Coordinates of N, CA and C and ligand atoms in Angstrom, one line a residue:
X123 N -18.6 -31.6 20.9 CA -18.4 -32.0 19.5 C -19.8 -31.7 18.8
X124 N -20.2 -31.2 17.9 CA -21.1 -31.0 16.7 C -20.6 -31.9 15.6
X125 N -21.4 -32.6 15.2 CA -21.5 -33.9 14.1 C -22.6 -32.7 12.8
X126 N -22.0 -32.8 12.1 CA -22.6 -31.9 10.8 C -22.5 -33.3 9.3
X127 N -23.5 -33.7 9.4 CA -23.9 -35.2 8.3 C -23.8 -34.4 7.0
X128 N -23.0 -34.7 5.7 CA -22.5 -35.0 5.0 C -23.8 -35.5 4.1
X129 N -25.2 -34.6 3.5 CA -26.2 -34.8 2.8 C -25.6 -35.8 1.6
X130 N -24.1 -36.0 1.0 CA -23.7 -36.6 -0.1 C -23.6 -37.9 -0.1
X131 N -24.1 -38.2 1.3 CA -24.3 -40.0 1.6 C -25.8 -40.2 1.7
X132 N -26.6 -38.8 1.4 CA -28.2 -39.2 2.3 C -29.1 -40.0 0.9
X133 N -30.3 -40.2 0.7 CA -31.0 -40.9 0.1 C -32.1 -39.4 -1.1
X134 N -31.0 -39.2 -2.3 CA -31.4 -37.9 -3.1 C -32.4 -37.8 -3.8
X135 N -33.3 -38.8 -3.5 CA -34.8 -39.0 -3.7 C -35.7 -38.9 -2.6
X136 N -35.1 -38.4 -1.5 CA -35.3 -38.4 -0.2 C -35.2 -37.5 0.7
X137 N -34.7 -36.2 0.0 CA -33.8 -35.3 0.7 C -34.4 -34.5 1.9
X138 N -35.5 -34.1 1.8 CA -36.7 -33.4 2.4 C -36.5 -34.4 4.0
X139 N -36.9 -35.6 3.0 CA -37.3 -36.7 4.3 C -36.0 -36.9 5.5
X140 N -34.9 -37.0 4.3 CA -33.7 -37.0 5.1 C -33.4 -35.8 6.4
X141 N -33.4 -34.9 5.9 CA -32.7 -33.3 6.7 C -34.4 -33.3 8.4
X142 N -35.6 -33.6 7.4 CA -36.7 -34.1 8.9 C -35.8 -34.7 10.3
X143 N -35.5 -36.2 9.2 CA -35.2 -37.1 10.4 C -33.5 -36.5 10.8
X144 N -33.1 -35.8 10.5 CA -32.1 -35.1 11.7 C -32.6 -34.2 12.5
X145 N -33.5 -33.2 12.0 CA -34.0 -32.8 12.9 C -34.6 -33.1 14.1
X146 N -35.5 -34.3 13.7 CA -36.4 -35.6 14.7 C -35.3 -36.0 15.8
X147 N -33.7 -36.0 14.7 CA -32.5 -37.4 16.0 C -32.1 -36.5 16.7
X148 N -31.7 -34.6 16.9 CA -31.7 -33.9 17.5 C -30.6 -33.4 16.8
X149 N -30.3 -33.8 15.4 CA -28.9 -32.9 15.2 C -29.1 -31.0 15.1
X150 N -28.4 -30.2 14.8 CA -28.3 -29.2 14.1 C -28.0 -28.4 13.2
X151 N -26.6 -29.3 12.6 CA -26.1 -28.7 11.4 C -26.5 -29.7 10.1
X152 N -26.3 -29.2 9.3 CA -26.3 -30.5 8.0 C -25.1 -29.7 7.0
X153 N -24.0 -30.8 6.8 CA -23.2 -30.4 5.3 C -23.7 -30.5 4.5
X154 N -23.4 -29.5 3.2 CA -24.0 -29.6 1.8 C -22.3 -29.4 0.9
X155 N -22.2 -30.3 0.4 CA -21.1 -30.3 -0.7 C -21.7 -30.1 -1.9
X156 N -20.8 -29.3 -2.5 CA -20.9 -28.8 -4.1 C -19.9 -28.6 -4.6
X157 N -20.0 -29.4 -5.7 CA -19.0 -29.9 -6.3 C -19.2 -29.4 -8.2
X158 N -18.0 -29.1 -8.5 CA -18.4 -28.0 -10.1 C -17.7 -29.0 -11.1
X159 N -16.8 -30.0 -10.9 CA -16.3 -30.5 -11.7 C -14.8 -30.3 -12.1
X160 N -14.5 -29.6 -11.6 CA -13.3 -28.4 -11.9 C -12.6 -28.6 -10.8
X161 N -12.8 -28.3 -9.4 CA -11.9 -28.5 -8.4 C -11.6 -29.6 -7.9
X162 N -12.5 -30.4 -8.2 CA -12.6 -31.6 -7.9 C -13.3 -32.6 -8.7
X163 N -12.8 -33.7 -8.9 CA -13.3 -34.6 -10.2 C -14.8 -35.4 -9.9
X164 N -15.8 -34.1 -9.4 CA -17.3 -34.6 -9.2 C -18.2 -33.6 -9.6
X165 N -19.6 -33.7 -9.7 CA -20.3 -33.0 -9.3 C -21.9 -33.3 -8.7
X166 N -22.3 -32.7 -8.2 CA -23.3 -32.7 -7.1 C -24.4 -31.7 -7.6
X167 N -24.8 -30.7 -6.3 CA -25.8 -30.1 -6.5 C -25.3 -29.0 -6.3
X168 N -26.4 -27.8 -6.5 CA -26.2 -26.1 -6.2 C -27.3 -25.3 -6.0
X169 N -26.9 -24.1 -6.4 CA -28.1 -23.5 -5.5 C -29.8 -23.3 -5.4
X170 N -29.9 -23.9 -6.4 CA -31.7 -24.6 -6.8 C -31.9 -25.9 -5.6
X171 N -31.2 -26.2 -5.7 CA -31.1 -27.7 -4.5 C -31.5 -27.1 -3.3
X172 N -30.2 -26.3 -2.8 CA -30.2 -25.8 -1.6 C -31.3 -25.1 -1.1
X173 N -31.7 -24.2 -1.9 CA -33.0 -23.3 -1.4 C -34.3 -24.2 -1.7
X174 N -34.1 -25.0 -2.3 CA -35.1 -26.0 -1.8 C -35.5 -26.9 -0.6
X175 N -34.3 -27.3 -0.2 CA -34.3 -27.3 0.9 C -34.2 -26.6 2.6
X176 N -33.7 -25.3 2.1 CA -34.0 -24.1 3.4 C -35.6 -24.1 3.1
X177 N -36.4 -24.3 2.2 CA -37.6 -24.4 2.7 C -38.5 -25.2 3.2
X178 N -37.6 -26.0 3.5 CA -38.4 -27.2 4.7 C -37.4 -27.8 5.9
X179 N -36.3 -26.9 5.7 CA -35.6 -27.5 7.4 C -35.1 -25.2 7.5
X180 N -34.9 -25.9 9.2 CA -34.7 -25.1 9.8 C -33.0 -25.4 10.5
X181 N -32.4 -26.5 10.0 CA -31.4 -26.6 10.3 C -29.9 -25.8 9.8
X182 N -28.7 -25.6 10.9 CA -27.9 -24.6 10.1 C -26.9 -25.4 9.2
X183 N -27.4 -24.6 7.7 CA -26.4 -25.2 6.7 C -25.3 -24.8 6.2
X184 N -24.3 -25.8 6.5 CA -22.7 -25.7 6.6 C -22.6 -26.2 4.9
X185 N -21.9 -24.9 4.4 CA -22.1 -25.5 2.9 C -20.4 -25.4 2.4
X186 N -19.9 -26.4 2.1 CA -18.8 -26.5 1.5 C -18.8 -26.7 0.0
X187 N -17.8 -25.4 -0.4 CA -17.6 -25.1 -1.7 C -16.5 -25.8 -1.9
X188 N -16.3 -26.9 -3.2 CA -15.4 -27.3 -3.5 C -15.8 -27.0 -5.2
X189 N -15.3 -25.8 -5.4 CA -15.7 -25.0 -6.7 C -14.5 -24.2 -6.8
X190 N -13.8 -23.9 -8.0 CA -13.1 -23.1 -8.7 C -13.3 -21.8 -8.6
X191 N -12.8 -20.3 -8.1 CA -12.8 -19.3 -7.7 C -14.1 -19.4 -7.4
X192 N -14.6 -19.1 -6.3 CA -15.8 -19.9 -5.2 C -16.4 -18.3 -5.6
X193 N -15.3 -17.6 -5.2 CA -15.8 -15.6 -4.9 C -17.4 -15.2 -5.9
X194 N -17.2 -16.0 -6.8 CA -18.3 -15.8 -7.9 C -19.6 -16.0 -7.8
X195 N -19.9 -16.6 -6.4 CA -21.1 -17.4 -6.6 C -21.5 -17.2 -5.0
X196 N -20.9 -16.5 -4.4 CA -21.2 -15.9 -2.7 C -22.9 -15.5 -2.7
X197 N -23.4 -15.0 -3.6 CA -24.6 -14.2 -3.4 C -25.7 -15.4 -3.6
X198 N -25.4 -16.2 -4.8 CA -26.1 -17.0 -5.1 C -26.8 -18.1 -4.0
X199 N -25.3 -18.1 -3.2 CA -25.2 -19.3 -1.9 C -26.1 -18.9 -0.6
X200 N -25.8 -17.2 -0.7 CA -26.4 -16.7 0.9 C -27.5 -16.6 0.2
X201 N -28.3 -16.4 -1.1 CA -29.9 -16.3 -0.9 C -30.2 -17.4 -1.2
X202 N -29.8 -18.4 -1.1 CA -30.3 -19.9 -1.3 C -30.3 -20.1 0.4
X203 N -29.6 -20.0 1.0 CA -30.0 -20.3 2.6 C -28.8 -20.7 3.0
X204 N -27.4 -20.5 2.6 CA -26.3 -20.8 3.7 C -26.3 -19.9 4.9
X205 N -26.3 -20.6 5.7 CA -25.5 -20.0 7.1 C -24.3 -20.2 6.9
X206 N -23.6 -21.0 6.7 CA -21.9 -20.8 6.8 C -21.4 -21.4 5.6
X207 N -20.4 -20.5 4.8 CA -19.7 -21.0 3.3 C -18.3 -20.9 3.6
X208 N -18.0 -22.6 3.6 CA -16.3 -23.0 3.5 C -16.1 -22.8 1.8
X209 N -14.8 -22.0 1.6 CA -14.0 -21.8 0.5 C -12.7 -22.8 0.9
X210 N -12.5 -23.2 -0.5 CA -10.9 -23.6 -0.2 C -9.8 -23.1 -0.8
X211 N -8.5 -23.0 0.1 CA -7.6 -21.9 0.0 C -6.8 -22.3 -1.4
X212 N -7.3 -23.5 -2.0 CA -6.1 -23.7 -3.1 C -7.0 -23.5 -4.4
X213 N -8.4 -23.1 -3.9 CA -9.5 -22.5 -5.6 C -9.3 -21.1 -5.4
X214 N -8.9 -20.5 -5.1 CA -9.1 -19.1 -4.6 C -7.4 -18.4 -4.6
X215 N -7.8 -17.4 -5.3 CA -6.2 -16.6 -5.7 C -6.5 -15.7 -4.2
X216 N -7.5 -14.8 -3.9 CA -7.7 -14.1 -3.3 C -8.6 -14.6 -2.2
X217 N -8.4 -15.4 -1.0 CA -9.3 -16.0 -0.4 C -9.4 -15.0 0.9
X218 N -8.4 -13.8 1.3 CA -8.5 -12.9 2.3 C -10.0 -11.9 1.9
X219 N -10.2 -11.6 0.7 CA -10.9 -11.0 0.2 C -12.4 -11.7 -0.1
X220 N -12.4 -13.2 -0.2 CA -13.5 -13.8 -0.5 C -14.4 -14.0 1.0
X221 N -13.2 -14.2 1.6 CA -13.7 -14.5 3.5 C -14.6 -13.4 3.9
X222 N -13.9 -12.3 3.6 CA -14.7 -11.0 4.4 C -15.8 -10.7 3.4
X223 N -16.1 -11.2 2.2 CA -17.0 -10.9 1.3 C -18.1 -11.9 2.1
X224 N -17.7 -12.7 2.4 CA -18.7 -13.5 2.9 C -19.5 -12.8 3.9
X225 N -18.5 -12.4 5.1 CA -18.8 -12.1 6.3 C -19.6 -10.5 6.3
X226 N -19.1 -10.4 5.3 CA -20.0 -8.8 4.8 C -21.5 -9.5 4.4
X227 N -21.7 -9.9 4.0 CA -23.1 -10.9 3.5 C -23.6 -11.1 4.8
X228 N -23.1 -11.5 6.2 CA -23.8 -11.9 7.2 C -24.3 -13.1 7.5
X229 N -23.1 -13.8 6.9 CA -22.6 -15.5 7.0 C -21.5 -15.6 7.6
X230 N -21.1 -16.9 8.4 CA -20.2 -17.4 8.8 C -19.3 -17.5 7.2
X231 N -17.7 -17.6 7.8 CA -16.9 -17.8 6.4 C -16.1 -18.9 7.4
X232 N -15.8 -19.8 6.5 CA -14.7 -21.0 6.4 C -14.0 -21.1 5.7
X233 N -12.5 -21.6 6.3 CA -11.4 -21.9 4.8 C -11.0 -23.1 5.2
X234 N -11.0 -24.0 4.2 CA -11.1 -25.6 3.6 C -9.6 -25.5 3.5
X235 N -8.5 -26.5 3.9 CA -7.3 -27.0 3.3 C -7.4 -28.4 3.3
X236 N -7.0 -28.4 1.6 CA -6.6 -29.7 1.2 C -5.9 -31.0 2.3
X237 N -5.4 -32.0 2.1 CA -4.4 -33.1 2.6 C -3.1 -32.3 2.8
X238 N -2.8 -31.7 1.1 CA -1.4 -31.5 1.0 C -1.0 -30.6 1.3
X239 N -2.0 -29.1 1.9 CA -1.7 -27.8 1.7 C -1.0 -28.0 3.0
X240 N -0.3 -27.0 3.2 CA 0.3 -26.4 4.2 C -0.3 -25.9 5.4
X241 N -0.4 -26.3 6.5 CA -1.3 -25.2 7.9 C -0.8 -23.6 7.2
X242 N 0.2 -23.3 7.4 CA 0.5 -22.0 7.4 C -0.1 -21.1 6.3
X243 N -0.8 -21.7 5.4 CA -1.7 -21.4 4.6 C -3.0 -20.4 5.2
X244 N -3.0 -21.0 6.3 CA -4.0 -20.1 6.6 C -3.1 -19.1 7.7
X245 N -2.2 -19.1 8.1 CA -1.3 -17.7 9.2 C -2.4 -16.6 8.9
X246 N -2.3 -16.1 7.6 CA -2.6 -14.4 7.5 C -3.9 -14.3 7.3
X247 N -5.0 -15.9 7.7 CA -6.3 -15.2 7.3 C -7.0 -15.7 8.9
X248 N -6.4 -16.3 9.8 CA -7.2 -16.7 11.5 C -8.1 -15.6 11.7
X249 N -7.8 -14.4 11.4 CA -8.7 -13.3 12.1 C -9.7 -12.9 11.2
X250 N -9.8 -13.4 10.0 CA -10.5 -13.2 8.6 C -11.6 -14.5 8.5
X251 N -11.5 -15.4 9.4 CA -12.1 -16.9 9.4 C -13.1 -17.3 10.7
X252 N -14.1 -17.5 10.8 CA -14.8 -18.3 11.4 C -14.8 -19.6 12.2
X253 N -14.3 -20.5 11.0 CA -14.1 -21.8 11.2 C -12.7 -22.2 9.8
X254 N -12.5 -23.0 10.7 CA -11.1 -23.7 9.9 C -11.5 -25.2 9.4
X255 N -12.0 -25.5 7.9 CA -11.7 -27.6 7.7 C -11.0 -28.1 7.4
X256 N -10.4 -28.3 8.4 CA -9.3 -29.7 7.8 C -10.0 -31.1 7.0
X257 N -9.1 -31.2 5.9 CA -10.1 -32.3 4.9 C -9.1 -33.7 5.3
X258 N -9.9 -35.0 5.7 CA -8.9 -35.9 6.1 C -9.0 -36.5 4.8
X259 N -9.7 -36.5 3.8 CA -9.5 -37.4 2.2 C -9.1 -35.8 1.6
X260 N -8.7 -36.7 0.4 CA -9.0 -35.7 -0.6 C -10.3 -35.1 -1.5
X261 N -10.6 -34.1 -1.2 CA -12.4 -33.9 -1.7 C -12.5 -34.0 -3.3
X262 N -13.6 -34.9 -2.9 CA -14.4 -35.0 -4.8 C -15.8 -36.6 -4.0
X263 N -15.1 -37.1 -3.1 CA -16.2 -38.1 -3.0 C -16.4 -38.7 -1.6
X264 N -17.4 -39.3 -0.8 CA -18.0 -39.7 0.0 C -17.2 -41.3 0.2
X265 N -16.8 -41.5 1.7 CA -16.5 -43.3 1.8 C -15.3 -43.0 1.1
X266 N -14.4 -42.2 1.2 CA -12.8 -42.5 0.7 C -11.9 -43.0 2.2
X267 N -10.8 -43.4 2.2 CA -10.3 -43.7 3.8 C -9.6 -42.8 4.2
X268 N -10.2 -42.7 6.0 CA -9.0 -41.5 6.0 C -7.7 -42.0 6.1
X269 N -7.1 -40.2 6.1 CA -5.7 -40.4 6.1 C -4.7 -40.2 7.5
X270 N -4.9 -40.8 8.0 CA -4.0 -40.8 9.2 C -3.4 -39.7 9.5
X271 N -2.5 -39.4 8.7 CA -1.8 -37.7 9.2 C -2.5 -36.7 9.6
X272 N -3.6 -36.6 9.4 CA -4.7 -35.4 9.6 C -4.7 -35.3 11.2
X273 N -4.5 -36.3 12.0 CA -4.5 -36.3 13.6 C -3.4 -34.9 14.0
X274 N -2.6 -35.1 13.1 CA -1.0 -34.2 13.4 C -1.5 -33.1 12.9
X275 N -1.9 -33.0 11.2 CA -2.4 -31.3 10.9 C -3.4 -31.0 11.8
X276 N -4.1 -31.7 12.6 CA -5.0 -30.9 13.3 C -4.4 -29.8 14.2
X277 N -3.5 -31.0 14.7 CA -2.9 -30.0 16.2 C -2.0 -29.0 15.4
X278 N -1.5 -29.3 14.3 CA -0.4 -28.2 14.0 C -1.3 -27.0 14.0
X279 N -3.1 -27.1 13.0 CA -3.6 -26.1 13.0 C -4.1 -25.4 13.5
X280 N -4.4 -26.2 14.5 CA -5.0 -25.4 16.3 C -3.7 -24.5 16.4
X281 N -2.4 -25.0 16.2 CA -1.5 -24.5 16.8 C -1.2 -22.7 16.2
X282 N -1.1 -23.0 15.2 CA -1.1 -21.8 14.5 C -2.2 -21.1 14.1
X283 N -3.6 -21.5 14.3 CA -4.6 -20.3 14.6 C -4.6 -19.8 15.9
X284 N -4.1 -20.5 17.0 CA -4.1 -19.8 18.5 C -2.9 -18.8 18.6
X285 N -1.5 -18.7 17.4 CA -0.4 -17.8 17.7 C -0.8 -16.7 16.7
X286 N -2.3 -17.2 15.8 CA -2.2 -15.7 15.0 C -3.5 -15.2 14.8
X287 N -4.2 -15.4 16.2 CA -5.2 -14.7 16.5 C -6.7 -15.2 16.0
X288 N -6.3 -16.4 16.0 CA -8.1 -17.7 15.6 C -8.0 -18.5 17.0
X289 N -7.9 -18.0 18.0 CA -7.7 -18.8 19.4 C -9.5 -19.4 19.3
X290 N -10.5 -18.3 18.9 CA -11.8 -18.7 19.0 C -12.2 -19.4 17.7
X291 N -11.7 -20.1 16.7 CA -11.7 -20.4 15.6 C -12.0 -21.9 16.1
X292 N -13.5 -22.6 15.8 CA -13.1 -23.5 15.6 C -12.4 -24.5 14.8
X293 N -12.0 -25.5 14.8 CA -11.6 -26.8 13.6 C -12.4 -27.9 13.1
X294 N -13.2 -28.5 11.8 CA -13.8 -28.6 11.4 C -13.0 -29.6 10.4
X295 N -13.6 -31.2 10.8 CA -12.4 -32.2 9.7 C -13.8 -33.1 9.2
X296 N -13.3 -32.9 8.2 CA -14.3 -33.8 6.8 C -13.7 -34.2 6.1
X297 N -14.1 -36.0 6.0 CA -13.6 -37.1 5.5 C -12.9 -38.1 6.0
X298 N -13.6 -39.3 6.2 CA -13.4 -40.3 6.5 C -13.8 -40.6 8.0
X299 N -14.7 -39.9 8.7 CA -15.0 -39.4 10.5 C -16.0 -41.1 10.2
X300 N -15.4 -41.1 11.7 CA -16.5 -42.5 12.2 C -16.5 -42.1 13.3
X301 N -17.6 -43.6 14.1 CA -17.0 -43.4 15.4 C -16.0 -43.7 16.3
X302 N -15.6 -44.4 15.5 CA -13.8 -45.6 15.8 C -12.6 -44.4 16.2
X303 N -13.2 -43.5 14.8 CA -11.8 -42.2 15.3 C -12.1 -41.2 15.7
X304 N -13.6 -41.0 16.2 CA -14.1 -39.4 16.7 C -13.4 -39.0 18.2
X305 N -13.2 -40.2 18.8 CA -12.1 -39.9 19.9 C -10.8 -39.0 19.8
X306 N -10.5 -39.7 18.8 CA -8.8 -39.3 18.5 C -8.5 -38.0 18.2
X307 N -9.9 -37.7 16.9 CA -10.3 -36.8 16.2 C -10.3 -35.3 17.3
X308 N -10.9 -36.0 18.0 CA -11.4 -34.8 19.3 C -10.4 -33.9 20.4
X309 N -9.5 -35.3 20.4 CA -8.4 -35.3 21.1 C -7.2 -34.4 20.7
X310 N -7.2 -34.6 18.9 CA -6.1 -33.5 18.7 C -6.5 -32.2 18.1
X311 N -7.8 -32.3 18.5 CA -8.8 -30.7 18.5 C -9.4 -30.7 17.1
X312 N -10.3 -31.8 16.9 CA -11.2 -31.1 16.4 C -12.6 -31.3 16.8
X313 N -13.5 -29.8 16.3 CA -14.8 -29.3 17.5 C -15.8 -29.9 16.7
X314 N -15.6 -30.2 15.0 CA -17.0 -30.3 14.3 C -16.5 -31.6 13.6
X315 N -17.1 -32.6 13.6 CA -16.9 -34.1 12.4 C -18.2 -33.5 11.4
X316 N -17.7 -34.1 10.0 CA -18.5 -34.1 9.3 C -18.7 -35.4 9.0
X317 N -19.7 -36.0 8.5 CA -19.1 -37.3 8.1 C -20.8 -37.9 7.1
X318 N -20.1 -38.4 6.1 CA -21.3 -39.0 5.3 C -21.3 -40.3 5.3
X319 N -20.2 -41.5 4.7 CA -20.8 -43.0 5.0 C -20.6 -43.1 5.9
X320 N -20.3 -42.7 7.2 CA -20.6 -43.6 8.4 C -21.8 -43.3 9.1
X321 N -22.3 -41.9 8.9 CA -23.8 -41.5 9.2 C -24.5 -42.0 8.8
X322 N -25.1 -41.5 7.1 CA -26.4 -42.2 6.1 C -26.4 -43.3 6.0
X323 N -27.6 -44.2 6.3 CA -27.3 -45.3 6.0 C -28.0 -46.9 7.1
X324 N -27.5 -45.3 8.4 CA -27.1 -46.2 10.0 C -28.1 -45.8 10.3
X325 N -29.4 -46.2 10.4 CA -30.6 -45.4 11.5 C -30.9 -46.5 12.4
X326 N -31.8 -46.1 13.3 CA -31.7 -44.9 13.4 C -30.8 -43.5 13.6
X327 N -31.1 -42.4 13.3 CA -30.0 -41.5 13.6 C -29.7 -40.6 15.0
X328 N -30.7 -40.8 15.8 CA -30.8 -40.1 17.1 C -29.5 -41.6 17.7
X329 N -29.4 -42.6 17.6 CA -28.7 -43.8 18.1 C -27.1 -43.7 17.0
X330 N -27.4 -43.3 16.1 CA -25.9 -42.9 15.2 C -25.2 -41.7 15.8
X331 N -26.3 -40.7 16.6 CA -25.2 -39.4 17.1 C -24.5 -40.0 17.6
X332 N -25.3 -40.8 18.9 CA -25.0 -41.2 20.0 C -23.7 -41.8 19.7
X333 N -24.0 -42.9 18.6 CA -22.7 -43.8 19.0 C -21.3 -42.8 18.4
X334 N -21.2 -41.3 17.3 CA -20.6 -40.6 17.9 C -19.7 -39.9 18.6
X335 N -21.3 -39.7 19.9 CA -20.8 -38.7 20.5 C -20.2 -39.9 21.9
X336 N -20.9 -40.9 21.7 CA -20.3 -41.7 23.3 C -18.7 -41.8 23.7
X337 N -18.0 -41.8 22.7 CA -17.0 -41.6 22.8 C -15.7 -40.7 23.3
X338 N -16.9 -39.4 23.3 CA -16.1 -38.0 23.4 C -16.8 -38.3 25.1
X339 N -17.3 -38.8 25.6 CA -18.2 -38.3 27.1 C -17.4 -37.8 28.1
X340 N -17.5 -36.5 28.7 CA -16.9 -36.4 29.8 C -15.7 -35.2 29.4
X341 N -15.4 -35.2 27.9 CA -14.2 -34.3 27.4 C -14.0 -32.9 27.9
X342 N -13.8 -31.9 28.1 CA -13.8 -30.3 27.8 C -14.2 -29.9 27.0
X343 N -15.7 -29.3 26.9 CA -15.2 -28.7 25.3 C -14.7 -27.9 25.4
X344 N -13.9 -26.7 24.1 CA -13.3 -26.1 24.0 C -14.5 -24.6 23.5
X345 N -13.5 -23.9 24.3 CA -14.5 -21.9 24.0 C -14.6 -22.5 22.8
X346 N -13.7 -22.1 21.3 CA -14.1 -22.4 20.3 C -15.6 -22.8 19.5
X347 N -15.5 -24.7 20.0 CA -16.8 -25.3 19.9 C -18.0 -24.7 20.6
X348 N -17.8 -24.0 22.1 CA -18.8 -23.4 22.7 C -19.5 -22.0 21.5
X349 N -18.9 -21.6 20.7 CA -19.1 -20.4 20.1 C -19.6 -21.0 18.9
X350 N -19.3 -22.2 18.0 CA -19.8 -22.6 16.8 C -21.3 -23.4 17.2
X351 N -21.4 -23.8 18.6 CA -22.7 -24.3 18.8 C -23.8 -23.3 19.1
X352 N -23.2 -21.8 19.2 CA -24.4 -20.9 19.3 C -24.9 -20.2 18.2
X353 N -24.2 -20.6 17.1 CA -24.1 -20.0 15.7 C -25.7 -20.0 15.1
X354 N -26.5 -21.2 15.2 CA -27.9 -21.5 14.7 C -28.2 -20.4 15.2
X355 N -28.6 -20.3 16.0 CA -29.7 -19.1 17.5 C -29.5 -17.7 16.1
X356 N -28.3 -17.4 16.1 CA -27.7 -15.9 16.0 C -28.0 -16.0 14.9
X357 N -27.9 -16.9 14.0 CA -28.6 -16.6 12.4 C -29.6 -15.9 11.8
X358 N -29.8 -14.8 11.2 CA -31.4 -14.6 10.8 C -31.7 -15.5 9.8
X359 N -32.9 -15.5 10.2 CA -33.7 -16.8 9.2 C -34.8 -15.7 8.5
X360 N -34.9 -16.5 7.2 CA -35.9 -15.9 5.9 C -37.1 -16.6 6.3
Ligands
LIG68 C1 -15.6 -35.1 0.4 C2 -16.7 -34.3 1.0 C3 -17.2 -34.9 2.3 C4 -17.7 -36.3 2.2 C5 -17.6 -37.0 3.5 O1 -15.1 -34.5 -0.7 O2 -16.3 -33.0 1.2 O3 -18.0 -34.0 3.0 O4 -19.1 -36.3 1.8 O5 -17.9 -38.3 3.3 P1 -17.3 -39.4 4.3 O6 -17.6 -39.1 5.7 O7 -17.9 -40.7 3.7 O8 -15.8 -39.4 4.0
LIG69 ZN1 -17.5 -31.8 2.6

């Protein structure tokens, strides 16, 4: 399991200090949400933010677009310092097209589904995808509850990227991840938690992985997760 902290719970007068002490607790990834106002009823930061902080962490940043035709703003995101940009499949008319635009850039590409969307939503794009997020809230805010059903879209989605050629695809669920349900979470396949109030907040954070990851001990990981945790290394860095 890879735990990817949810910067939208961290201390934003702090942020520098924040992304250190993950580095310090041993994590890897860090989420960055951005939010336009438009796809979702929030907004956050962009890509002034972000390149401000690729210059003081060396961590890989998992940036989720919750922005209105995302395709627009691909360039902006890879020279600000994404390693990997989640689009979601319900902002995007053309998301077969936005994926590989990514992946032409020499970024990881993700596709984000809603609560309500459909798995099969993604059928014709598994081989076009990186990583798969299943969203267990509805995205616009941090500390919403999850939703229970998401245990089931997990496995349905594993299910249908392994019959249409995302067998190496990991699954990646953001919103509402603790450590109460990272078991469960894990259990009906998924490789990456994201999670912001139950992270920020709890330090130390080397003792937050932990409590986590203690729960997963002893599991399989899956090829998948083995391939999303080599992802940092393979990155070129500016
Ligand atoms: C929600 C965001 C999430 C959020 C997670 O729209 O995409 O990444 O910050 O926060 P928690 O873990 O508190 O649900
Ligand atoms: Zn998110």
């Amino acid at each position: 399991m890879i735990l990817s902290p949810s910067l939208l719970s961290a201390d934003f007068s702090r942020l520098a200090e924040e992304l250190s002490a993950l580095e310090a607790a041993g994590l890897t990834w860090v989420h960055l949400d951005v939010m336009d106002g438009a796809f979702v009823p929030n907004i956050t930061f962009g890509p002034p933010v972000i390149a401000a902080l690729r210059r003081v962490s060396g961590l890989f940043f998992d940036v989720h677009l919750m922005v209105e035709d995302p395709a627009r703003y691909l360039e902006v995101f890879c020279e600000a310092g994404a390693d990997l940009l989640v689009i979601h499949a319900e902002a995007d008319r053309h998301p077969q097209r936005t994926l590989a635009a990514i992946r032409g850039m020499g970024r990881k590409a993700g596709l984000a589904l809603n609560p309500g969307t459909d798995v099969n939503a993604l059928r014709w794009l598994a081989a076009d995808m990186d990583l798969l997020l299943v969203m267990g809230v509805n995205p616009g805010f941090s500390g919403q509850s999850f939703l229970p059903g998401t245990y089931e879209k997990i496995r349905s989605a594993r299910r249908v990227l392994d019959e249409s050629g995302g067998a190496g695809v990991p699954i990646q669920m953001d919103g509402g991840a603790c450590p109460e349900n990272a078991a469960l979470l894990a259990e009906a396949g998924a490789d990456i938690l994201v999670s912001g109030s139950a992270f920020f907040g709890h330090k130390p954070y080397d003792q937050r992985l932990e409590a986590f990851l203690r729960p997963l001990a002893g599991r399989v990981a899956r090829p998948a997760l083995s391939a999303a945790a080599q992802w940092k290394a393979r990155l070129p860095r500016a």
